[in-house]
PDB file of C-alpha atoms in Angstrom:
ATOM      1  CA  MET I   1     -59.900  40.424  51.535  1.00 94.00           C
ATOM      2  CA  ARG I   2     -63.478  39.143  51.670  1.00 96.00           C
ATOM      3  CA  LEU I   3     -65.164  38.868  48.255  1.00 98.00           C
ATOM      4  CA  PHE I   4     -68.473  37.868  46.747  1.00 98.00           C
ATOM      5  CA  ILE I   5     -70.133  38.102  43.344  1.00 98.00           C
ATOM      6  CA  GLY I   6     -73.604  39.538  43.010  1.00 98.00           C
ATOM      7  CA  ILE I   7     -76.085  41.824  41.331  1.00 98.00           C
ATOM      8  CA  GLU I   8     -76.107  45.484  42.338  1.00 97.00           C
ATOM      9  CA  LEU I   9     -79.511  47.046  42.749  1.00 98.00           C
ATOM     10  CA  PRO I  10     -80.392  50.673  42.022  1.00 98.00           C
ATOM     11  CA  ASP I  11     -81.283  52.913  44.975  1.00 97.00           C
ATOM     12  CA  ASP I  12     -85.008  53.059  44.154  1.00 98.00           C
ATOM     13  CA  VAL I  13     -85.212  49.245  44.259  1.00 98.00           C
ATOM     14  CA  LYS I  14     -83.298  49.161  47.546  1.00 98.00           C
ATOM     15  CA  ARG I  15     -85.691  51.762  49.022  1.00 97.00           C
ATOM     16  CA  ALA I  16     -88.752  49.777  47.892  1.00 98.00           C
ATOM     17  CA  ALA I  17     -87.320  46.558  49.354  1.00 98.00           C
ATOM     18  CA  ALA I  18     -86.431  48.377  52.596  1.00 97.00           C
ATOM     19  CA  ARG I  19     -90.030  49.644  52.954  1.00 97.00           C
ATOM     20  CA  VAL I  20     -91.322  46.079  52.691  1.00 97.00           C
ATOM     21  CA  ALA I  21     -88.642  44.888  55.147  1.00 97.00           C
ATOM     22  CA  ASP I  22     -89.622  47.653  57.611  1.00 97.00           C
ATOM     23  CA  GLY I  23     -93.245  46.501  57.476  1.00 96.00           C
ATOM     24  CA  MET I  24     -92.189  42.929  58.188  1.00 96.00           C
ATOM     25  CA  ARG I  25     -89.866  44.079  60.961  1.00 96.00           C
ATOM     26  CA  GLY I  26     -92.743  45.816  62.733  1.00 96.00           C
ATOM     27  CA  GLU I  27     -95.061  42.836  62.350  1.00 95.00           C
ATOM     28  CA  ILE I  28     -92.407  40.377  63.551  1.00 95.00           C
ATOM     29  CA  ALA I  29     -91.583  42.606  66.531  1.00 95.00           C
ATOM     30  CA  ARG I  30     -95.270  42.528  67.544  1.00 95.00           C
ATOM     31  CA  GLU I  31     -95.960  38.855  66.829  1.00 94.00           C
ATOM     32  CA  ALA I  32     -92.599  37.242  67.701  1.00 93.00           C
ATOM     33  CA  SER I  33     -91.190  39.681  70.241  1.00 93.00           C
ATOM     34  CA  ARG I  34     -88.383  37.400  71.417  1.00 94.00           C
ATOM     35  CA  ALA I  35     -87.076  36.631  67.943  1.00 95.00           C
ATOM     36  CA  VAL I  36     -83.762  38.323  67.195  1.00 96.00           C
ATOM     37  CA  LEU I  37     -83.252  39.255  63.555  1.00 96.00           C
ATOM     38  CA  ARG I  38     -80.405  41.232  62.009  1.00 95.00           C
ATOM     39  CA  TRP I  39     -81.908  43.299  59.215  1.00 96.00           C
ATOM     40  CA  VAL I  40     -79.776  44.087  56.182  1.00 96.00           C
ATOM     41  CA  PRO I  41     -79.266  47.863  55.818  1.00 96.00           C
ATOM     42  CA  PRO I  42     -80.811  49.210  52.590  1.00 96.00           C
ATOM     43  CA  GLU I  43     -77.411  50.213  51.175  1.00 95.00           C
ATOM     44  CA  ASN I  44     -76.249  46.561  51.427  1.00 96.00           C
ATOM     45  CA  LEU I  45     -79.176  44.976  49.600  1.00 97.00           C
ATOM     46  CA  HIS I  46     -78.056  42.898  46.610  1.00 97.00           C
ATOM     47  CA  ILE I  47     -78.570  39.485  45.041  1.00 98.00           C
ATOM     48  CA  THR I  48     -75.714  37.118  45.764  1.00 97.00           C
ATOM     49  CA  ILE I  49     -74.497  34.902  42.953  1.00 98.00           C
ATOM     50  CA  TRP I  50     -71.470  33.385  44.686  1.00 97.00           C
ATOM     51  CA  PHE I  51     -69.942  34.004  48.115  1.00 96.00           C
ATOM     52  CA  ILE I  52     -66.166  33.608  47.784  1.00 96.00           C
ATOM     53  CA  GLY I  53     -64.995  34.560  51.276  1.00 95.00           C
ATOM     54  CA  GLU I  54     -61.531  35.569  52.476  1.00 96.00           C
ATOM     55  CA  VAL I  55     -58.751  35.481  49.874  1.00 97.00           C
ATOM     56  CA  ASP I  56     -55.249  36.912  49.684  1.00 97.00           C
ATOM     57  CA  ASP I  57     -54.240  39.594  47.162  1.00 96.00           C
ATOM     58  CA  ASN I  58     -52.884  37.078  44.610  1.00 97.00           C
ATOM     59  CA  ARG I  59     -56.096  35.046  44.680  1.00 97.00           C
ATOM     60  CA  ALA I  60     -58.155  38.256  44.433  1.00 97.00           C
ATOM     61  CA  SER I  61     -56.190  39.259  41.313  1.00 97.00           C
ATOM     62  CA  ALA I  62     -56.812  35.850  39.746  1.00 98.00           C
ATOM     63  CA  ILE I  63     -60.549  36.165  40.516  1.00 98.00           C
ATOM     64  CA  ARG I  64     -60.629  39.617  38.916  1.00 98.00           C
ATOM     65  CA  ALA I  65     -58.909  38.203  35.834  1.00 98.00           C
ATOM     66  CA  VAL I  66     -61.379  35.317  35.317  1.00 98.00           C
ATOM     67  CA  MET I  67     -64.323  37.587  36.021  1.00 98.00           C
ATOM     68  CA  SER I  68     -63.308  40.408  33.678  1.00 97.00           C
ATOM     69  CA  THR I  69     -64.766  38.952  30.452  1.00 97.00           C
ATOM     70  CA  PRO I  70     -68.358  40.026  29.649  1.00 98.00           C
ATOM     71  CA  PHE I  71     -71.020  37.415  30.335  1.00 97.00           C
ATOM     72  CA  ALA I  72     -72.840  35.622  27.516  1.00 94.00           C
ATOM     73  CA  VAL I  73     -76.236  36.281  29.139  1.00 97.00           C
ATOM     74  CA  PRO I  74     -77.893  39.451  27.773  1.00 98.00           C
ATOM     75  CA  ALA I  75     -79.130  42.291  29.985  1.00 98.00           C
ATOM     76  CA  PHE I  76     -82.487  41.451  31.576  1.00 98.00           C
ATOM     77  CA  MET I  77     -85.351  42.751  33.677  1.00 98.00           C
ATOM     78  CA  LEU I  78     -85.401  41.905  37.370  1.00 98.00           C
ATOM     79  CA  ARG I  79     -88.734  42.070  39.157  1.00 98.00           C
ATOM     80  CA  ILE I  80     -88.831  41.563  42.936  1.00 98.00           C
ATOM     81  CA  GLY I  81     -91.952  40.319  44.676  1.00 97.00           C
ATOM     82  CA  GLY I  82     -93.166  38.023  47.416  1.00 96.00           C
ATOM     83  CA  ALA I  83     -91.116  36.829  50.357  1.00 97.00           C
ATOM     84  CA  GLY I  84     -90.207  33.738  52.319  1.00 95.00           C
ATOM     85  CA  THR I  85     -87.737  32.148  54.690  1.00 95.00           C
ATOM     86  CA  PHE I  86     -84.907  29.649  54.553  1.00 92.00           C
ATOM     87  CA  PRO I  87     -85.175  26.840  55.355  1.00 88.00           C
ATOM     88  CA  PRO I  88     -88.688  25.912  54.225  1.00 73.00           C
ATOM     89  CA  PRO I  89     -91.388  25.275  56.850  1.00 72.00           C
ATOM     90  CA  SER I  90     -89.722  22.140  58.229  1.00 73.00           C
ATOM     91  CA  GLY I  91     -87.234  24.051  60.405  1.00 80.00           C
ATOM     92  CA  ASP I  92     -86.847  27.338  62.240  1.00 91.00           C
ATOM     93  CA  PRO I  93     -86.153  30.222  59.866  1.00 94.00           C
ATOM     94  CA  ARG I  94     -82.517  31.328  59.492  1.00 95.00           C
ATOM     95  CA  ALA I  95     -83.039  33.996  56.818  1.00 96.00           C
ATOM     96  CA  VAL I  96     -85.866  36.181  55.500  1.00 97.00           C
ATOM     97  CA  TRP I  97     -85.818  36.980  51.785  1.00 97.00           C
ATOM     98  CA  LEU I  98     -87.687  38.739  49.010  1.00 98.00           C
ATOM     99  CA  GLY I  99     -88.310  36.657  45.909  1.00 97.00           C
ATOM    100  CA  LEU I 100     -87.955  37.182  42.193  1.00 97.00           C
ATOM    101  CA  VAL I 101     -91.021  37.395  39.989  1.00 97.00           C
ATOM    102  CA  GLU I 102     -88.861  37.871  36.883  1.00 98.00           C
ATOM    103  CA  GLY I 103     -85.139  37.470  36.229  1.00 97.00           C
ATOM    104  CA  ARG I 104     -84.485  34.073  37.781  1.00 97.00           C
ATOM    105  CA  GLU I 105     -84.227  32.521  34.307  1.00 97.00           C
ATOM    106  CA  SER I 106     -81.309  34.880  33.552  1.00 98.00           C
ATOM    107  CA  LEU I 107     -79.583  34.506  36.925  1.00 98.00           C
ATOM    108  CA  LEU I 108     -79.323  30.712  36.672  1.00 98.00           C
ATOM    109  CA  PRO I 109     -77.041  30.732  33.581  1.00 98.00           C
ATOM    110  CA  ILE I 110     -75.031  33.603  35.107  1.00 98.00           C
ATOM    111  CA  HIS I 111     -74.482  31.459  38.207  1.00 98.00           C
ATOM    112  CA  ALA I 112     -73.469  28.537  35.978  1.00 97.00           C
ATOM    113  CA  GLU I 113     -70.971  30.746  34.146  1.00 97.00           C
ATOM    114  CA  VAL I 114     -69.536  32.056  37.441  1.00 98.00           C
ATOM    115  CA  THR I 115     -69.225  28.437  38.632  1.00 97.00           C
ATOM    116  CA  GLU I 116     -67.292  27.566  35.485  1.00 97.00           C
ATOM    117  CA  ARG I 117     -65.001  30.595  35.728  1.00 98.00           C
ATOM    118  CA  LEU I 118     -64.215  30.088  39.420  1.00 98.00           C
ATOM    119  CA  GLY I 119     -63.770  26.367  38.785  1.00 97.00           C
ATOM    120  CA  THR I 120     -60.691  27.203  36.703  1.00 97.00           C
ATOM    121  CA  LEU I 121     -59.186  28.592  39.931  1.00 97.00           C
ATOM    122  CA  GLY I 122     -60.015  25.473  41.939  1.00 96.00           C
ATOM    123  CA  PHE I 123     -63.267  26.634  43.569  1.00 96.00           C
ATOM    124  CA  ALA I 124     -65.578  23.655  44.048  1.00 94.00           C
ATOM    125  CA  PRO I 125     -69.172  23.995  42.820  1.00 92.00           C
ATOM    126  CA  GLU I 126     -71.725  24.694  45.512  1.00 89.00           C
ATOM    127  CA  LYS I 127     -73.463  21.560  46.761  1.00 90.00           C
ATOM    128  CA  ARG I 128     -76.994  22.954  46.896  1.00 90.00           C
ATOM    129  CA  PRO I 129     -78.876  24.311  43.893  1.00 93.00           C
ATOM    130  CA  TYR I 130     -78.673  28.064  43.330  1.00 96.00           C
ATOM    131  CA  SER I 131     -81.820  29.844  44.487  1.00 95.00           C
ATOM    132  CA  PRO I 132     -81.620  33.565  43.622  1.00 97.00           C
ATOM    133  CA  HIS I 133     -83.243  35.875  46.190  1.00 97.00           C
ATOM    134  CA  LEU I 134     -82.750  39.137  48.061  1.00 97.00           C
ATOM    135  CA  THR I 135     -81.860  38.504  51.724  1.00 97.00           C
ATOM    136  CA  ILE I 136     -83.410  41.175  53.954  1.00 98.00           C
ATOM    137  CA  ALA I 137     -82.745  39.656  57.410  1.00 97.00           C
ATOM    138  CA  ARG I 138     -80.821  36.904  59.149  1.00 96.00           C
ATOM    139  CA  VAL I 139     -82.417  35.205  62.132  1.00 96.00           C
ATOM    140  CA  LYS I 140     -79.972  35.164  65.035  1.00 95.00           C
ATOM    141  CA  ASP I 141     -82.264  33.623  67.653  1.00 95.00           C
ATOM    142  CA  ILE I 142     -85.843  32.368  67.554  1.00 93.00           C
ATOM    143  CA  ARG I 143     -88.069  30.183  69.673  1.00 91.00           C
ATOM    144  CA  HIS I 144     -89.697  27.415  67.699  1.00 89.00           C
ATOM    145  CA  ARG I 145     -93.189  28.661  68.561  1.00 92.00           C
ATOM    146  CA  GLU I 146     -92.375  32.077  67.034  1.00 93.00           C
ATOM    147  CA  ALA I 147     -91.418  30.636  63.634  1.00 93.00           C
ATOM    148  CA  PRO I 148     -95.023  30.723  62.320  1.00 93.00           C
ATOM    149  CA  ALA I 149     -95.241  34.476  63.067  1.00 93.00           C
ATOM    150  CA  VAL I 150     -92.075  35.129  61.042  1.00 93.00           C
ATOM    151  CA  ARG I 151     -93.372  33.009  58.166  1.00 93.00           C
ATOM    152  CA  GLY I 152     -96.759  34.729  58.435  1.00 92.00           C
ATOM    153  CA  ALA I 153     -95.152  38.154  58.011  1.00 94.00           C
ATOM    154  CA  THR I 154     -93.429  36.995  54.833  1.00 94.00           C
ATOM    155  CA  SER I 155     -96.639  35.540  53.428  1.00 92.00           C
ATOM    156  CA  ARG I 156     -98.192  39.019  53.375  1.00 93.00           C
ATOM    157  CA  ALA I 157     -95.407  40.651  51.349  1.00 94.00           C
ATOM    158  CA  PRO I 158     -96.560  42.369  48.150  1.00 95.00           C
ATOM    159  CA  ARG I 159     -96.365  40.279  44.981  1.00 95.00           C
ATOM    160  CA  GLU I 160     -94.857  43.263  43.143  1.00 95.00           C
ATOM    161  CA  ILE I 161     -92.236  45.284  45.028  1.00 97.00           C
ATOM    162  CA  ALA I 162     -89.855  46.787  42.463  1.00 98.00           C
ATOM    163  CA  ALA I 163     -88.315  46.244  39.042  1.00 98.00           C
ATOM    164  CA  CYS I 164     -85.145  47.308  37.243  1.00 98.00           C
ATOM    165  CA  ALA I 165     -82.933  46.480  34.297  1.00 98.00           C
ATOM    166  CA  ILE I 166     -79.773  44.519  35.073  1.00 98.00           C
ATOM    167  CA  GLY I 167     -76.781  45.027  32.789  1.00 98.00           C
ATOM    168  CA  ALA I 168     -73.801  43.826  34.840  1.00 98.00           C
ATOM    169  CA  VAL I 169     -72.484  41.354  37.391  1.00 98.00           C
ATOM    170  CA  THR I 170     -70.424  42.852  40.217  1.00 98.00           C
ATOM    171  CA  LEU I 171     -67.442  41.553  42.153  1.00 98.00           C
ATOM    172  CA  PHE I 172     -67.831  43.034  45.648  1.00 98.00           C
ATOM    173  CA  ARG I 173     -65.418  43.465  48.510  1.00 97.00           C
ATOM    174  CA  SER I 174     -66.955  43.198  51.966  1.00 95.00           C
ATOM    175  CA  ARG I 175     -65.364  45.079  54.842  1.00 92.00           C
ATOM    176  CA  THR I 176     -66.558  44.248  58.326  1.00 87.00           C
ATOM    177  CA  SER I 177     -66.456  46.620  61.274  1.00 81.00           C
ATOM    178  CA  PRO I 178     -68.277  47.039  64.579  1.00 81.00           C
ATOM    179  CA  LYS I 179     -70.814  49.166  62.658  1.00 78.00           C
ATOM    180  CA  GLY I 180     -71.549  46.270  60.285  1.00 81.00           C
ATOM    181  CA  SER I 181     -70.500  45.283  56.786  1.00 88.00           C
ATOM    182  CA  GLN I 182     -69.775  47.723  53.999  1.00 93.00           C
ATOM    183  CA  TYR I 183     -69.738  46.583  50.384  1.00 95.00           C
ATOM    184  CA  GLU I 184     -67.549  48.077  47.694  1.00 95.00           C
ATOM    185  CA  ALA I 185     -67.796  47.297  43.973  1.00 97.00           C
ATOM    186  CA  VAL I 186     -64.363  46.066  42.841  1.00 96.00           C
ATOM    187  CA  LEU I 187     -65.311  45.116  39.281  1.00 98.00           C
ATOM    188  CA  ARG I 188     -68.460  45.481  37.185  1.00 98.00           C
ATOM    189  CA  VAL I 189     -68.672  42.955  34.354  1.00 98.00           C
ATOM    190  CA  PRO I 190     -71.162  43.744  31.579  1.00 98.00           C
ATOM    191  CA  LEU I 191     -73.748  41.266  30.381  1.00 97.00           C
ATOM    192  CA  GLY I 192     -73.731  40.274  26.706  1.00 88.00           C
TER     193      GLY I 192
END
């Protein structure tokens, strides 16, 4: 099964993020008409903490076991605002994201704790620093000259999009089908 660890978002936050994404989608379609982006459906919006990938049932059980203890980090406010692309302006965009105005300072120690827990099962720490964000689109194809239009659309995103209280970390299962991915919460682990 395919697993990842992340932060679930309430429906009102997903709807607010989707409205911003729809505005960007329209602007990008007008300004970079040949760019091909795969937009994340509103029901799949979340903040990834750690992508695990495909594991067998025994490994999944071990992951559930190490993840089942409540986190030391207390519940916190998450405020979404602004947008950008990965990578930074030096290369063609591969992903479009919404940023965090508040909550990053709580997500970093959660990521560190997840790294420690998964490390006991032999998962190697990620090589690049953790940068919490909300992915709203993945760029499948883009001409270099259209990259500024995509970045321009993100630069006009509202600085305040939505806010919510976060009280748990979720272990998700991802099921892929021709209709796209569907995410199912396997385990919700409370914050301290």
